[in-house]
Coordinates of C-alpha atoms in Angstrom, one line a residue:
M28 CA 117.5 24.6 145.7
E29 CA 115.0 26.0 143.2
S30 CA 117.6 25.8 140.4
K31 CA 118.3 22.2 141.2
D32 CA 114.6 21.4 141.1
N33 CA 114.3 23.1 137.8
N34 CA 117.2 21.0 136.4
I35 CA 115.6 17.8 137.7
K36 CA 112.3 18.8 136.1
K37 CA 114.1 19.4 132.8
V38 CA 115.8 16.0 133.0
Y39 CA 112.4 14.3 133.5
I40 CA 111.0 16.2 130.6
Y41 CA 113.8 15.2 128.3
I42 CA 113.5 11.6 129.4
A43 CA 109.7 11.7 128.7
L44 CA 110.3 13.3 125.3
G45 CA 113.0 10.7 124.5
A46 CA 110.6 7.9 125.4
L47 CA 107.8 9.3 123.3
L48 CA 110.1 9.7 120.3
L49 CA 111.3 6.1 120.7
L50 CA 107.8 4.8 120.9
A51 CA 106.8 6.9 117.9
F52 CA 109.8 5.5 116.0
L53 CA 109.0 1.9 116.9
A54 CA 105.3 2.3 116.0
M55 CA 105.9 4.6 113.0
D56 CA 103.2 2.9 110.8
K57 CA 100.6 3.5 113.5
V58 CA 101.7 7.1 114.1
V59 CA 101.5 7.8 110.4
S60 CA 98.0 6.2 110.2
V61 CA 96.7 8.2 113.1
L62 CA 98.1 11.4 111.7
S63 CA 96.7 10.6 108.3
F64 CA 93.3 10.0 109.9
I65 CA 93.5 13.3 111.8
I66 CA 94.5 15.2 108.7
G67 CA 91.6 13.5 106.7
V68 CA 89.0 14.5 109.3
T69 CA 90.3 18.1 109.7
S70 CA 91.2 18.5 106.0
P71 CA 88.6 21.3 105.3
F72 CA 90.0 23.3 108.2
L73 CA 93.6 22.6 107.2
V74 CA 92.9 23.4 103.5
G75 CA 91.1 26.6 104.7
I76 CA 94.3 27.6 106.5
I77 CA 96.4 26.9 103.4
V78 CA 94.0 28.9 101.2
A79 CA 94.0 31.7 103.7
S80 CA 97.8 31.7 103.8
L81 CA 97.9 31.7 100.0
V82 CA 95.4 34.6 99.6
N83 CA 96.9 36.5 102.5
V84 CA 100.1 37.2 100.7
P85 CA 98.5 39.3 97.9
L86 CA 95.8 40.5 100.3
K87 CA 98.4 42.2 102.5
Y88 CA 100.0 43.9 99.5
I89 CA 96.7 45.2 98.1
E90 CA 95.5 46.4 101.6
H91 CA 98.7 48.3 102.4
K92 CA 99.8 49.5 99.0
I93 CA 96.6 50.1 97.0
F94 CA 93.6 50.7 99.3
T95 CA 95.2 52.9 101.8
K96 CA 92.2 55.2 102.6
G97 CA 89.1 54.5 104.6
S98 CA 88.5 52.5 107.8
K99 CA 90.5 49.3 108.4
G100 CA 87.4 47.1 108.1
F101 CA 86.3 48.7 104.8
R102 CA 89.8 48.3 103.4
R103 CA 90.0 44.7 104.4
I104 CA 86.7 43.8 102.7
I105 CA 87.5 45.7 99.5
S106 CA 91.0 44.2 99.5
L107 CA 89.7 40.7 100.0
I108 CA 87.1 41.1 97.3
T109 CA 89.8 42.4 94.9
T110 CA 92.2 39.6 95.8
L111 CA 89.6 36.9 95.3
F112 CA 88.5 38.5 92.0
V113 CA 92.1 38.6 90.7
V114 CA 92.6 35.0 91.8
I115 CA 89.4 33.8 90.2
L116 CA 90.2 35.7 87.1
I117 CA 93.6 34.1 86.8
L118 CA 92.1 30.6 87.5
T119 CA 89.3 31.2 84.9
A120 CA 91.8 32.4 82.3
L121 CA 94.0 29.4 83.0
L122 CA 91.0 27.0 82.8
F123 CA 89.9 28.6 79.4
I124 CA 93.4 27.9 78.1
V125 CA 93.9 24.5 79.7
I126 CA 90.5 22.7 79.8
P127 CA 89.6 23.1 76.0
Q128 CA 93.0 22.0 74.9
L129 CA 93.2 19.3 77.4
S130 CA 89.8 18.0 76.5
S131 CA 90.7 18.0 72.8
A132 CA 94.0 16.4 73.4
F133 CA 92.6 13.6 75.5
S134 CA 89.9 13.0 72.9
K135 CA 92.6 12.3 70.5
V136 CA 94.3 10.1 73.0
V137 CA 91.1 8.0 73.5
V138 CA 90.7 7.6 69.7
K139 CA 94.4 7.0 68.8
L140 CA 95.7 5.1 71.8
P141 CA 93.9 1.7 71.2
P142 CA 95.2 1.4 67.6
L143 CA 98.6 2.4 68.8
I144 CA 98.6 -0.2 71.5
E145 CA 97.4 -2.9 69.0
K146 CA 100.2 -1.8 66.6
W147 CA 102.9 -1.9 69.4
T148 CA 101.6 -5.3 70.5
D149 CA 101.8 -6.7 66.9
E150 CA 105.3 -5.2 66.5
L151 CA 106.4 -6.7 69.8
S152 CA 105.0 -10.1 68.9
S153 CA 106.9 -10.2 65.6
F154 CA 110.0 -8.7 67.2
S155 CA 111.3 -12.0 68.6
F156 CA 111.2 -13.6 65.1
S157 CA 113.6 -10.9 63.8
L158 CA 116.2 -11.4 66.4
P159 CA 119.6 -12.8 65.4
S160 CA 120.0 -16.6 65.8
W161 CA 122.8 -16.2 68.2
L162 CA 120.4 -14.9 70.9
S163 CA 119.1 -18.5 71.2
F164 CA 122.3 -19.3 73.1
I165 CA 121.4 -16.7 75.8
D166 CA 119.4 -18.2 78.6
I167 CA 116.5 -15.7 78.4
D168 CA 112.9 -16.7 78.2
L169 CA 111.9 -14.3 75.5
A170 CA 108.4 -15.7 75.2
S171 CA 107.7 -15.1 78.9
I172 CA 109.1 -11.5 78.7
E173 CA 107.1 -10.8 75.5
G174 CA 103.9 -12.1 77.2
N175 CA 104.4 -10.0 80.3
V176 CA 105.0 -6.9 78.3
I177 CA 101.9 -7.5 76.1
N178 CA 99.7 -8.2 79.1
T179 CA 100.9 -5.0 80.8
I180 CA 100.1 -3.0 77.7
K181 CA 96.6 -4.5 77.4
S182 CA 95.9 -3.9 81.1
W183 CA 96.3 -0.1 80.6
G184 CA 92.7 0.1 79.3
S185 CA 91.2 -1.4 82.5
I186 CA 93.5 0.8 84.6
V187 CA 92.3 3.9 82.9
V188 CA 88.6 2.9 83.5
N189 CA 89.2 2.1 87.2
S190 CA 91.1 5.3 87.6
S191 CA 88.3 7.3 86.0
V192 CA 85.8 6.1 88.7
A193 CA 88.3 6.8 91.5
I194 CA 88.9 10.3 90.0
A195 CA 85.2 11.0 89.9
Q196 CA 84.8 10.0 93.6
T197 CA 87.8 12.1 94.5
L198 CA 86.5 15.0 92.6
V199 CA 83.2 15.1 94.4
Q200 CA 84.9 14.8 97.8
S201 CA 87.4 17.6 96.8
V202 CA 84.5 19.9 95.8
I203 CA 82.9 19.5 99.2
T204 CA 86.3 20.0 101.0
I205 CA 87.2 23.1 99.0
S206 CA 83.8 24.6 99.5
L207 CA 84.0 24.3 103.3
A208 CA 87.7 25.4 103.2
L209 CA 86.7 28.6 101.3
V210 CA 84.2 29.5 104.0
F211 CA 86.9 29.0 106.7
A212 CA 89.5 30.9 104.7
I213 CA 87.3 34.0 104.1
Y214 CA 86.3 34.1 107.8
M215 CA 89.9 33.8 108.9
L216 CA 91.0 36.5 106.5
L217 CA 88.3 38.9 107.6
K218 CA 88.8 38.3 111.3
K219 CA 92.5 37.4 111.4
E220 CA 93.4 40.1 114.0
T221 CA 90.5 39.1 116.3
L222 CA 91.4 35.4 116.0
F223 CA 95.0 36.2 116.7
R224 CA 94.1 38.2 119.9
H225 CA 91.8 35.4 121.1
L226 CA 94.6 32.9 120.5
Q227 CA 97.1 35.1 122.3
S228 CA 94.8 35.4 125.3
L229 CA 94.3 31.6 125.4
I230 CA 98.0 30.9 125.3
K231 CA 98.8 33.6 127.9
A232 CA 96.2 32.2 130.3
Y233 CA 97.8 28.8 130.4
T234 CA 101.6 29.5 130.0
S235 CA 104.3 31.5 131.8
E236 CA 105.6 34.7 130.5
Y237 CA 108.7 33.0 129.1
Q238 CA 106.7 30.3 127.4
F239 CA 104.2 32.8 126.0
K240 CA 107.0 34.9 124.4
K241 CA 108.6 31.7 123.0
I242 CA 105.3 30.5 121.5
I243 CA 104.5 33.9 120.0
H244 CA 108.1 34.1 118.5
T245 CA 107.7 30.6 117.0
G246 CA 104.3 31.6 115.5
Q247 CA 106.0 34.7 113.9
I248 CA 108.6 32.4 112.4
V249 CA 105.9 30.1 111.1
N250 CA 103.9 32.9 109.6
H251 CA 107.0 34.5 107.9
T252 CA 108.2 31.1 106.6
F253 CA 104.8 30.1 105.1
S254 CA 104.4 33.6 103.5
K255 CA 107.9 33.4 101.9
F256 CA 107.3 29.8 100.8
I257 CA 104.1 30.7 99.0
S258 CA 105.4 33.8 97.3
T259 CA 108.7 32.1 96.2
T260 CA 106.9 28.9 95.1
A261 CA 104.6 31.0 92.9
L262 CA 107.7 32.7 91.4
E263 CA 109.4 29.4 90.8
A264 CA 106.2 28.1 89.1
L265 CA 106.1 31.1 86.8
I266 CA 109.8 30.6 86.0
L267 CA 109.5 26.9 85.2
G268 CA 106.3 27.4 83.2
G269 CA 108.0 30.2 81.2
M270 CA 111.1 27.9 80.5
F271 CA 108.8 25.2 79.1
L272 CA 106.8 27.6 77.1
I273 CA 109.8 29.3 75.5
T274 CA 111.8 26.1 74.8
M275 CA 108.7 24.3 73.4
L276 CA 108.0 27.3 71.1
I277 CA 111.6 27.4 69.9
F278 CA 111.7 23.6 69.1
R279 CA 108.1 23.8 67.7
L280 CA 106.7 21.0 70.0
P281 CA 102.9 20.6 70.2
Y282 CA 100.8 21.9 73.0
P283 CA 103.3 24.6 74.4
F284 CA 100.7 26.7 76.2
L285 CA 98.8 23.7 77.6
I286 CA 101.9 21.9 78.9
A287 CA 103.4 25.2 80.2
S288 CA 100.2 25.9 82.2
I289 CA 100.1 22.3 83.6
V290 CA 103.8 22.6 84.6
S291 CA 103.2 25.9 86.4
V292 CA 100.3 24.5 88.4
A293 CA 102.1 21.2 89.1
A294 CA 105.2 23.2 90.3
F295 CA 103.3 24.0 93.5
I296 CA 104.0 20.3 94.3
P297 CA 107.7 20.6 94.8
I298 CA 110.0 18.6 92.5
V299 CA 107.4 15.8 92.0
G300 CA 104.8 18.0 90.2
A301 CA 107.0 18.5 87.2
F302 CA 107.1 14.7 86.6
V303 CA 103.3 14.6 86.6
A304 CA 103.3 17.3 84.0
A305 CA 105.9 15.5 82.0
F306 CA 103.9 12.3 81.9
V307 CA 100.9 14.2 80.6
G308 CA 103.1 15.9 77.9
I309 CA 104.7 12.6 76.8
L310 CA 101.3 10.9 76.6
L311 CA 99.8 13.7 74.5
M312 CA 102.7 13.8 72.0
L313 CA 103.0 10.0 71.8
V314 CA 99.6 9.6 70.0
N315 CA 100.4 12.4 67.5
V316 CA 104.1 12.3 66.5
P317 CA 105.9 9.7 68.7
I318 CA 109.3 11.3 67.9
D319 CA 108.1 14.5 69.5
A320 CA 107.6 12.6 72.7
L321 CA 111.3 11.6 72.6
W322 CA 112.4 15.2 72.1
F323 CA 110.0 16.4 74.8
L324 CA 111.5 13.8 77.2
I325 CA 115.0 15.1 76.5
L326 CA 113.9 18.7 77.0
F327 CA 112.1 17.8 80.2
L328 CA 115.2 16.0 81.6
V329 CA 117.4 19.0 80.9
L330 CA 114.9 21.6 82.3
Q331 CA 114.2 19.3 85.3
Q332 CA 117.9 19.2 86.1
I333 CA 118.1 23.0 85.9
E334 CA 114.9 23.4 88.0
G335 CA 115.6 20.7 90.6
N336 CA 119.3 21.6 91.2
I337 CA 119.5 25.3 90.6
I338 CA 116.2 27.2 90.5
Y339 CA 114.1 25.5 93.3
P340 CA 116.9 25.1 95.9
R341 CA 118.1 28.7 95.3
V342 CA 114.8 30.5 94.8
V343 CA 112.8 28.7 97.5
G344 CA 115.6 27.3 99.6
D345 CA 117.6 30.5 99.9
S346 CA 114.5 32.7 100.6
L347 CA 113.6 30.4 103.5
G348 CA 117.1 30.2 104.8
L349 CA 117.1 26.4 104.1
P350 CA 120.1 24.8 102.4
G351 CA 119.4 23.0 99.1
I352 CA 120.1 19.5 100.4
W353 CA 117.5 20.0 103.2
V354 CA 115.0 21.1 100.6
L355 CA 115.4 17.8 98.7
F356 CA 115.5 15.8 102.0
S357 CA 112.2 17.4 103.3
V358 CA 110.4 16.7 100.0
L359 CA 111.5 13.0 100.0
V360 CA 110.6 12.5 103.7
G361 CA 107.4 14.4 103.5
G362 CA 106.3 12.6 100.4
S363 CA 107.1 9.2 101.8
L364 CA 105.1 9.9 105.0
F365 CA 102.1 11.9 103.9
G366 CA 102.1 11.8 100.1
I367 CA 101.2 15.0 98.1
V368 CA 100.4 17.0 101.2
G369 CA 103.7 16.0 102.8
I370 CA 105.6 17.0 99.6
F371 CA 103.9 20.4 99.6
L372 CA 104.3 21.1 103.3
G373 CA 107.6 19.3 103.9
V374 CA 109.7 22.3 102.8
P375 CA 108.1 25.0 105.0
F376 CA 108.0 22.7 108.0
A377 CA 111.7 21.8 107.5
A378 CA 112.5 25.6 107.2
I379 CA 110.7 26.3 110.4
A380 CA 112.5 23.5 112.2
Y381 CA 115.8 24.6 110.7
A382 CA 115.3 28.3 111.8
L383 CA 114.3 27.3 115.4
I384 CA 117.2 24.9 115.8
R385 CA 119.7 27.4 114.3
E386 CA 118.4 30.1 116.7
E387 CA 118.7 27.8 119.7
V388 CA 122.2 26.7 118.7
K389 CA 123.3 30.3 118.3
K390 CA 121.9 31.2 121.7
R391 CA 123.7 28.3 123.4
L392 CA 127.0 29.2 121.7
E393 CA 126.6 32.8 122.9
E394 CA 125.9 31.6 126.4
Q395 CA 129.0 29.4 126.4
T396 CA 131.3 32.3 125.2
S397 CA 129.9 34.9 127.5

């Protein structure tokens, strides 16, 4: 009788879950807007968790491999200070390489881009007069196309100005969010065992023994997956940045260190980040030697194919136990739903779901064969 009641309860639970999923699917836009609002409100805490997860990877290594003597609390504080110092040192060195070159390069863009746009506009205006006469038989409104292209080029200036204001507002908001996130992150790293014990007690108080073990096991998978994702993404970023640096030095393209640094940082945004770096690189080269922009575009397309189809799925996907096709799928779905945050977190969340489903399938198959 008890087994029958449990089965009926499971059926009701599955029906309720199915109904919730159906409602969520039918009202996907509202679900996404609610989730986006929640993420926006809790962003300092969420960013703090991400920062803590990022810093925790080198922190564990330093704490267990370098500072092995002394009390646990003392080792944690010294290890955290050392880790933060190393991270700040790397970021400072990166900024001293990137910021001066980037500032100088964009100063050239501001000076040289308006004359270039005017030149391209004049060339485009005179282009239609040099077309062969037989094109007049083709039913194409060249004047309309020419006007649209010229208006688009001229509108770039206003777009840049409006974007600058938006960037300034976003920058102020980001500074506040990151400051609060750092406070959360440092506290979580110093008290992670205590926080984990409190969380364990809370879960155990409101769940059965089976549910408690299941939740803890899931948490272990989440922790392992995020740690692997962070370490392998950092490795992939270094590989991609090194590829750009070496090839740009070989082909003597301008700004090799600047663009390689931007590529390495942008690589933390899976797949999409490289395109952002490519846009910056093309823009910088376009105002100096336009032919260099073409060569850089070709180089980028080649390296992007290698990175997107070989390096990222194998380095990140294999380390997470996630097939390459699901890596690409998770990036596309996460990006379409939650933008940059979804792109970054889509892969580890997909890996977690994949690991849990694979484990459950394996368990059910073993039960069927036994």
